[in-house]
Amino acid sequence: MEKILLVFKDKKKITKNHEFWNDKLSLKYNVKNFFIEDYLNYTNLQILQILNELIKKDNFKYTVIEGDHNLIIDKLFIDKITNKTIKGIFLGDDNEWHDVNKINSFSCDFVLTACPISALRFKEYGVKTLFVPIEANGNIWKDYNLKKDIDILFFGRAKKIRQQYFDLLLKNNIKVLIVDPYNKISDTNIKLAKLINRSKIILNFSASGRITRFWNRNKIFDYCSNFKGRIYMASFCNSLCITEQDPAASLIFNDEELPQFENIEECIQLIKKFLNDKNILQLTTKKFFLKGQIFLDANYIKKIESFLSSVKFRNKKIITLQYWYLFIHLQQSYRIRFKKKYFLSMAKQFFENFLIYKKLDFKDYILINFISSVVFLRFLLFLPFQILKK
């Protein structure tokens, strides 16, 4: 079996996506995990040395790195990973982090992303990309043949933008069971899967709140549509999902499989339509369930295998790194060590940054190291308080 090294930023305690990626790829590959968080007592270059030694020792054909909320992993970091392995990144929240992920992808040979629209965006820049659902383990997300005694279920965070819907649904005598990963009845994937099984309709909202990150070009908009994993999780569990208008989901499911609504009035109409007509509910649920089977790990791994076998080393494009990009990763390299109380490695990282950025133009080199000094001193001012807490 070919070997894959999965490089995660940390181990999730609640939404354990690292387990889903590991279980998925383990169906066809020999998979090993590497967690950056375990090595934060070292500097970035020291972590790279450990990582490269592991890749060479175990001869990993593929090294796939977690994108999105990355701690210290940036383009400069990826560039220094040995070219003896085919490099890629995997993404779960590209809609918010696309400006960062796009830059990182230019140092990679491929991208795996959990959004079909995201996959098209990377292809626009000539990056070989595959849409890969995350939560698709058929041993968890499946039909348990349970009695459907819950009319409407929503699982996830009840954000302010969603609460307006819940309030209006209640005024129309439509009760929605709302759960999150912190509720006792839904604090494991198995518990959640069985709740989905018991539900006739899963309610999905695609609209996310305003993006606040200063560098994201979408921050000027009140909201945008995000593709959510709960759609195909519902499909796997043989429960119908109705969703707020979702362009990404429309690339996978048609309207007869995944009904969509644009506003609260249409949402109420759809709910009443399916709850009042058992036959239409069963027929639409069956179509939705059958389409979703394509994306179960046991079935989709063949597509992943075919995709990875077609990936070759590519000539990495040279791009100019902008200050906002250098700044956010530089700040992260200090912040995460400060938070974890690795004060010595944080100090070493400060001096190491002078070496890391030496390939920049002289003007950029002076400016970024000035910024590095300011950011480092800011953390240094709060050091006594962190030491007291420790």
Short mmCIF file of C-alpha atoms in Angstrom, two decimals:
data_model
loop_
_atom_site.label_atom_id
_atom_site.label_comp_id
_atom_site.label_asym_id
_atom_site.label_seq_id
_atom_site.Cartn_x
_atom_site.Cartn_y
_atom_site.Cartn_z
CA MET A 1 0.00 0.00 0.00
CA GLU A 2 1.21 3.50 -0.83
CA LYS A 3 1.90 5.74 2.15
CA ILE A 4 0.25 9.05 3.01
CA LEU A 5 1.36 11.42 5.76
CA LEU A 6 -1.44 13.65 7.05
CA VAL A 7 -0.13 16.83 8.68
CA PHE A 8 -2.69 18.34 11.07
CA LYS A 9 -2.38 21.52 13.06
CA ASP A 10 -3.88 19.87 16.18
CA LYS A 11 -6.20 17.16 17.48
CA LYS A 12 -9.82 18.31 17.53
CA LYS A 13 -11.62 17.57 20.79
CA ILE A 14 -15.18 18.17 19.59
CA THR A 15 -15.44 18.04 15.78
CA LYS A 16 -12.79 15.41 15.17
CA ASN A 17 -12.26 15.97 11.45
CA HIS A 18 -8.78 14.46 11.66
CA GLU A 19 -10.40 11.09 12.36
CA PHE A 20 -12.63 11.37 9.28
CA TRP A 21 -9.68 12.12 6.97
CA ASN A 22 -7.68 9.31 8.54
CA ASP A 23 -10.52 6.76 8.27
CA LYS A 24 -11.28 7.79 4.70
CA LEU A 25 -7.77 7.48 3.29
CA SER A 26 -6.96 4.37 5.34
CA LEU A 27 -9.33 2.40 3.12
CA LYS A 28 -6.68 2.38 0.37
CA TYR A 29 -3.49 3.80 1.86
CA ASN A 30 -1.09 3.32 4.73
CA VAL A 31 -1.79 6.51 6.68
CA LYS A 32 0.21 8.16 9.43
CA ASN A 33 -0.65 11.38 11.30
CA PHE A 34 1.65 14.25 12.25
CA PHE A 35 0.29 16.93 14.61
CA ILE A 36 2.08 20.29 14.52
CA GLU A 37 0.76 21.11 17.98
CA ASP A 38 2.89 18.29 19.46
CA TYR A 39 6.08 20.03 18.32
CA LEU A 40 5.50 23.68 19.22
CA ASN A 41 8.34 23.54 21.73
CA TYR A 42 10.54 23.60 18.61
CA THR A 43 10.95 26.39 16.05
CA ASN A 44 9.46 26.19 12.58
CA LEU A 45 12.72 25.10 10.95
CA GLN A 46 13.26 22.45 13.63
CA ILE A 47 9.73 21.14 13.03
CA LEU A 48 10.47 21.02 9.32
CA GLN A 49 13.62 19.02 9.98
CA ILE A 50 11.66 16.47 12.04
CA LEU A 51 8.94 16.32 9.39
CA ASN A 52 11.36 15.86 6.49
CA GLU A 53 13.29 13.15 8.32
CA LEU A 54 10.02 11.28 8.89
CA ILE A 55 9.01 11.61 5.22
CA LYS A 56 12.37 10.31 4.00
CA LYS A 57 12.59 7.53 6.58
CA ASP A 58 9.11 6.10 5.88
CA ASN A 59 9.12 7.01 2.19
CA PHE A 60 5.71 8.71 2.09
CA LYS A 61 4.55 9.11 -1.48
CA TYR A 62 2.04 11.81 -0.48
CA THR A 63 2.19 14.44 2.25
CA VAL A 64 -1.17 16.17 2.73
CA ILE A 65 -1.29 19.25 4.94
CA GLU A 66 -4.25 20.77 6.74
CA GLY A 67 -5.18 24.19 5.41
CA ASP A 68 -7.68 26.79 6.65
CA HIS A 69 -6.97 27.69 10.28
CA ASN A 70 -3.29 26.82 10.03
CA LEU A 71 -1.01 27.69 12.90
CA ILE A 72 2.47 27.98 11.45
CA ILE A 73 2.02 26.42 8.01
CA ASP A 74 2.40 28.94 5.22
CA LYS A 75 3.85 28.92 1.71
CA LEU A 76 7.40 29.35 3.04
CA PHE A 77 6.88 26.34 5.32
CA ILE A 78 5.44 24.16 2.55
CA ASP A 79 8.25 25.15 0.18
CA LYS A 80 10.76 23.68 2.64
CA ILE A 81 9.03 20.30 2.87
CA THR A 82 11.14 17.86 0.89
CA ASN A 83 10.30 17.47 -2.80
CA LYS A 84 10.75 13.71 -2.47
CA THR A 85 7.03 13.59 -1.59
CA ILE A 86 3.99 14.76 -3.58
CA LYS A 87 2.53 17.65 -1.58
CA GLY A 88 -1.11 18.62 -1.16
CA ILE A 89 -3.44 20.46 1.19
CA PHE A 90 -6.87 19.42 2.44
CA LEU A 91 -9.54 21.97 3.28
CA GLY A 92 -12.80 22.09 5.20
CA ASP A 93 -13.52 25.81 5.40
CA ASP A 94 -12.15 27.27 2.21
CA ASN A 95 -14.92 29.81 1.76
CA GLU A 96 -13.52 31.91 4.61
CA TRP A 97 -9.85 31.06 4.11
CA HIS A 98 -9.61 30.92 0.31
CA ASP A 99 -7.31 33.94 -0.01
CA VAL A 100 -4.80 32.17 2.26
CA ASN A 101 -5.35 28.65 0.91
CA LYS A 102 -4.90 29.83 -2.68
CA ILE A 103 -1.42 31.16 -1.92
CA ASN A 104 -0.48 27.94 -0.08
CA SER A 105 -1.76 25.84 -2.97
CA PHE A 106 0.90 27.33 -5.28
CA SER A 107 3.48 25.36 -3.31
CA CYS A 108 1.49 22.13 -3.64
CA ASP A 109 0.85 19.53 -6.29
CA PHE A 110 -2.87 19.12 -5.50
CA VAL A 111 -5.78 20.21 -3.29
CA LEU A 112 -8.55 18.20 -1.61
CA THR A 113 -11.47 20.44 -0.65
CA ALA A 114 -14.84 19.81 1.04
CA CYS A 115 -16.70 22.27 -1.21
CA PRO A 116 -17.45 21.67 -4.92
CA ILE A 117 -17.36 25.40 -5.73
CA SER A 118 -14.02 25.67 -3.93
CA ALA A 119 -12.67 22.94 -6.22
CA LEU A 120 -13.58 25.02 -9.27
CA ARG A 121 -11.86 28.09 -7.82
CA PHE A 122 -8.54 26.28 -7.50
CA LYS A 123 -8.86 24.83 -10.98
CA GLU A 124 -9.13 28.39 -12.31
CA TYR A 125 -5.50 28.83 -11.24
CA GLY A 126 -4.33 25.53 -12.73
CA VAL A 127 -4.17 23.65 -9.40
CA LYS A 128 -5.23 20.01 -9.64
CA THR A 129 -8.18 19.74 -7.24
CA LEU A 130 -10.78 17.21 -6.09
CA PHE A 131 -13.97 17.74 -4.09
CA VAL A 132 -13.92 15.33 -1.12
CA PRO A 133 -16.72 15.18 1.49
CA ILE A 134 -15.32 14.94 5.02
CA GLU A 135 -17.96 13.28 7.23
CA ALA A 136 -18.64 10.25 5.02
CA ASN A 137 -17.74 7.22 7.14
CA GLY A 138 -20.47 4.67 6.38
CA ASN A 139 -19.87 2.90 9.69
CA ILE A 140 -21.20 6.02 11.45
CA TRP A 141 -23.42 7.88 8.98
CA LYS A 142 -25.88 5.21 7.86
CA ASP A 143 -29.51 4.11 8.08
CA TYR A 144 -30.05 2.58 11.53
CA ASN A 145 -33.71 1.80 10.69
CA LEU A 146 -35.00 3.80 13.65
CA LYS A 147 -38.54 5.10 14.06
CA LYS A 148 -38.83 8.65 12.74
CA ASP A 149 -40.34 10.32 15.79
CA ILE A 150 -38.72 13.77 15.28
CA ASP A 151 -40.31 16.07 12.69
CA ILE A 152 -37.56 18.68 12.24
CA LEU A 153 -33.92 18.56 13.38
CA PHE A 154 -31.23 21.19 13.19
CA PHE A 155 -27.71 20.36 14.37
CA GLY A 156 -25.00 22.96 14.60
CA ARG A 157 -24.57 26.39 16.12
CA ALA A 158 -27.75 28.46 16.52
CA LYS A 159 -26.24 31.67 15.16
CA LYS A 160 -28.12 34.95 15.30
CA ILE A 161 -28.80 34.83 11.58
CA ARG A 162 -30.50 31.42 12.07
CA GLN A 163 -32.44 32.31 15.22
CA GLN A 164 -34.78 34.51 13.20
CA TYR A 165 -35.88 31.41 11.28
CA PHE A 166 -36.36 29.35 14.45
CA ASP A 167 -38.51 32.08 16.02
CA LEU A 168 -40.76 32.40 12.96
CA LEU A 169 -41.09 28.62 12.61
CA LEU A 170 -42.23 28.42 16.22
CA LYS A 171 -44.82 31.15 15.58
CA ASN A 172 -46.17 28.91 12.82
CA ASN A 173 -46.44 25.97 15.23
CA ILE A 174 -43.45 24.19 13.69
CA LYS A 175 -41.15 22.89 16.38
CA VAL A 176 -37.48 22.31 15.61
CA LEU A 177 -35.19 20.19 17.76
CA ILE A 178 -31.88 22.09 17.96
CA VAL A 179 -28.72 20.30 19.10
CA ASP A 180 -24.96 20.95 19.04
CA PRO A 181 -21.82 18.92 19.90
CA TYR A 182 -22.06 20.01 23.54
CA ASN A 183 -25.53 18.51 24.19
CA LYS A 184 -25.59 15.14 25.91
CA ILE A 185 -27.94 13.68 23.30
CA SER A 186 -25.59 14.64 20.44
CA ASP A 187 -22.06 14.81 21.88
CA THR A 188 -20.74 11.89 19.82
CA ASN A 189 -21.01 11.16 16.11
CA ILE A 190 -22.97 7.95 16.75
CA LYS A 191 -25.50 9.79 18.92
CA LEU A 192 -25.88 12.49 16.28
CA ALA A 193 -26.23 9.94 13.47
CA LYS A 194 -29.05 8.22 15.35
CA LEU A 195 -30.80 11.55 15.98
CA ILE A 196 -30.63 12.25 12.24
CA ASN A 197 -32.08 8.78 11.61
CA ARG A 198 -35.01 9.56 13.89
CA SER A 199 -35.77 12.80 12.04
CA LYS A 200 -38.09 13.21 9.08
CA ILE A 201 -36.51 16.47 7.94
CA ILE A 202 -33.07 17.97 8.55
CA LEU A 203 -33.00 21.75 8.30
CA ASN A 204 -29.90 23.30 6.76
CA PHE A 205 -28.86 26.94 6.54
CA SER A 206 -26.17 27.89 4.05
CA ALA A 207 -25.85 31.57 4.96
CA SER A 208 -22.88 32.35 7.19
CA GLY A 209 -22.45 35.56 9.16
CA ARG A 210 -20.26 38.45 8.10
CA ILE A 211 -16.60 37.51 7.73
CA THR A 212 -14.51 39.68 10.06
CA ARG A 213 -10.97 38.79 9.01
CA PHE A 214 -9.34 41.98 7.82
CA TRP A 215 -7.69 40.44 4.77
CA ASN A 216 -10.76 38.60 3.39
CA ARG A 217 -12.26 40.32 0.34
CA ASN A 218 -15.76 39.10 1.28
CA LYS A 219 -15.83 41.01 4.57
CA ILE A 220 -17.86 43.80 2.95
CA PHE A 221 -20.88 41.48 2.55
CA ASP A 222 -23.42 40.71 5.28
CA TYR A 223 -23.30 36.99 4.52
CA CYS A 224 -22.40 34.41 1.90
CA SER A 225 -23.45 30.83 1.21
CA ASN A 226 -21.35 28.00 2.63
CA PHE A 227 -21.66 24.35 1.68
CA LYS A 228 -22.37 22.32 4.84
CA GLY A 229 -21.54 18.70 5.60
CA ARG A 230 -24.90 18.20 7.31
CA ILE A 231 -26.48 17.88 3.84
CA TYR A 232 -24.80 14.63 2.87
CA MET A 233 -24.75 13.43 6.52
CA ALA A 234 -28.56 13.58 6.36
CA SER A 235 -28.52 11.75 3.03
CA PHE A 236 -26.35 8.92 4.38
CA CYS A 237 -28.76 8.48 7.32
CA ASN A 238 -31.78 8.25 4.98
CA SER A 239 -33.45 11.44 6.21
CA LEU A 240 -34.59 14.27 3.97
CA CYS A 241 -32.76 17.59 4.08
CA ILE A 242 -34.23 20.90 3.02
CA THR A 243 -31.74 23.71 2.66
CA GLU A 244 -31.51 27.43 2.31
CA GLN A 245 -30.48 28.25 -1.26
CA ASP A 246 -27.06 26.68 -1.75
CA PRO A 247 -25.20 27.05 -5.09
CA ALA A 248 -22.54 24.51 -4.10
CA ALA A 249 -25.09 21.86 -3.11
CA SER A 250 -26.84 22.42 -6.46
CA LEU A 251 -23.72 21.08 -8.20
CA ILE A 252 -24.38 17.72 -6.47
CA PHE A 253 -28.13 17.39 -5.85
CA ASN A 254 -31.03 18.51 -8.05
CA ASP A 255 -34.24 20.06 -6.70
CA GLU A 256 -36.06 16.71 -6.65
CA GLU A 257 -33.37 15.32 -4.34
CA LEU A 258 -32.57 18.36 -2.20
CA PRO A 259 -35.41 20.92 -1.92
CA GLN A 260 -34.20 24.50 -1.43
CA PHE A 261 -35.82 27.66 -0.12
CA GLU A 262 -34.96 31.35 -0.48
CA ASN A 263 -36.85 32.75 2.51
CA ILE A 264 -38.81 31.81 5.63
CA GLU A 265 -42.13 31.63 3.75
CA GLU A 266 -40.76 29.07 1.29
CA CYS A 267 -39.16 27.16 4.19
CA ILE A 268 -42.52 26.88 5.97
CA GLN A 269 -44.25 25.80 2.76
CA LEU A 270 -41.71 23.03 2.15
CA ILE A 271 -41.91 21.75 5.72
CA LYS A 272 -45.72 21.61 5.64
CA LYS A 273 -45.66 19.99 2.20
CA PHE A 274 -43.48 17.08 3.33
CA LEU A 275 -44.95 16.63 6.81
CA ASN A 276 -48.50 16.59 5.42
CA ASP A 277 -47.80 14.11 2.59
CA LYS A 278 -46.05 10.93 3.68
CA ASN A 279 -45.70 9.61 0.12
CA ILE A 280 -43.94 12.72 -1.20
CA LEU A 281 -41.66 12.69 1.85
CA GLN A 282 -40.68 9.06 1.31
CA LEU A 283 -40.16 9.43 -2.44
CA THR A 284 -37.96 12.54 -2.12
CA THR A 285 -36.02 11.02 0.79
CA LYS A 286 -35.31 7.90 -1.28
CA LYS A 287 -33.93 9.97 -4.18
CA PHE A 288 -31.82 12.01 -1.78
CA PHE A 289 -30.49 8.88 -0.05
CA LEU A 290 -29.54 7.13 -3.30
CA LYS A 291 -27.66 10.16 -4.67
CA GLY A 292 -25.70 10.50 -1.43
CA GLN A 293 -24.40 6.92 -1.58
CA ILE A 294 -21.93 8.01 -4.26
CA PHE A 295 -20.04 10.07 -1.68
CA LEU A 296 -19.70 7.48 1.08
CA ASP A 297 -16.05 6.74 1.85
CA ALA A 298 -16.35 3.10 0.74
CA ASN A 299 -17.52 4.25 -2.70
CA TYR A 300 -15.74 7.59 -3.11
CA ILE A 301 -12.30 6.25 -2.18
CA LYS A 302 -12.06 4.87 -5.73
CA LYS A 303 -12.37 8.39 -7.10
CA ILE A 304 -9.80 9.66 -4.60
CA GLU A 305 -7.41 6.85 -5.56
CA SER A 306 -7.84 7.58 -9.27
CA PHE A 307 -7.26 11.29 -8.64
CA LEU A 308 -4.11 10.82 -6.54
CA SER A 309 -2.64 8.35 -9.02
CA SER A 310 -2.96 11.03 -11.71
CA VAL A 311 -1.16 13.70 -9.65
CA LYS A 312 2.41 14.43 -10.67
CA PHE A 313 5.05 16.80 -9.39
CA ARG A 314 4.36 20.18 -10.96
CA ASN A 315 6.46 23.27 -11.48
CA LYS A 316 5.57 25.54 -8.56
CA LYS A 317 4.76 29.08 -9.58
CA ILE A 318 6.75 31.91 -8.04
CA ILE A 319 4.45 34.54 -6.52
CA THR A 320 5.08 37.68 -4.52
CA LEU A 321 3.87 37.31 -0.93
CA GLN A 322 1.90 40.30 0.29
CA TYR A 323 2.37 41.87 3.72
CA TRP A 324 -1.04 40.85 5.07
CA TYR A 325 -0.22 37.21 4.32
CA LEU A 326 3.24 37.35 5.90
CA PHE A 327 1.81 39.19 8.91
CA ILE A 328 -0.96 36.74 9.79
CA HIS A 329 1.38 33.73 9.70
CA LEU A 330 4.12 35.55 11.53
CA GLN A 331 1.67 36.55 14.26
CA GLN A 332 0.35 33.00 14.47
CA SER A 333 3.83 31.58 15.00
CA TYR A 334 4.12 33.73 18.15
CA ARG A 335 0.53 33.57 19.31
CA ILE A 336 0.18 29.78 19.40
CA ARG A 337 3.45 29.32 21.31
CA PHE A 338 2.47 32.11 23.71
CA LYS A 339 -0.93 30.51 24.25
CA LYS A 340 0.63 27.08 24.88
CA LYS A 341 3.28 28.69 27.16
CA TYR A 342 6.26 27.66 25.04
CA PHE A 343 8.06 30.90 25.79
CA LEU A 344 11.57 29.69 24.94
CA SER A 345 10.59 28.42 21.48
CA MET A 346 8.68 31.68 20.90
CA ALA A 347 11.87 33.64 21.59
CA LYS A 348 13.89 31.32 19.36
CA GLN A 349 11.27 31.73 16.64
CA PHE A 350 11.75 35.50 16.77
CA PHE A 351 15.43 35.18 15.90
CA GLU A 352 14.80 32.40 13.40
CA ASN A 353 12.42 34.64 11.44
CA PHE A 354 15.38 36.78 10.39
CA LEU A 355 16.69 33.66 8.63
CA ILE A 356 13.32 32.54 7.21
CA TYR A 357 12.62 35.85 5.47
CA LYS A 358 16.13 36.37 4.07
CA LYS A 359 15.01 35.46 0.52
CA LEU A 360 12.65 38.44 0.40
CA ASP A 361 13.65 41.63 -1.34
CA PHE A 362 15.73 43.88 0.90
CA LYS A 363 12.91 46.39 1.38
CA ASP A 364 10.42 43.62 2.23
CA TYR A 365 12.97 41.91 4.48
CA ILE A 366 13.47 45.07 6.54
CA LEU A 367 9.75 45.80 6.80
CA ILE A 368 8.62 42.28 7.74
CA ASN A 369 11.29 41.96 10.41
CA PHE A 370 10.29 45.35 11.79
CA ILE A 371 6.71 44.08 11.99
CA SER A 372 7.99 40.85 13.55
CA SER A 373 9.77 42.83 16.25
CA VAL A 374 6.67 44.90 17.05
CA VAL A 375 4.45 41.81 17.26
CA PHE A 376 6.99 39.94 19.37
CA LEU A 377 7.33 42.86 21.80
CA ARG A 378 3.57 43.02 22.14
CA PHE A 379 3.47 39.41 23.29
CA LEU A 380 6.49 40.06 25.48
CA LEU A 381 4.57 42.74 27.39
CA PHE A 382 1.97 40.14 28.41
CA LEU A 383 4.56 37.49 29.29
CA PRO A 384 4.51 38.13 33.09
CA PHE A 385 0.77 37.49 33.18
CA GLN A 386 1.13 34.21 31.26
CA ILE A 387 3.93 33.09 33.59
CA LEU A 388 1.73 33.82 36.61
CA LYS A 389 -1.10 31.82 35.06
CA LYS A 390 1.29 28.94 34.39
#
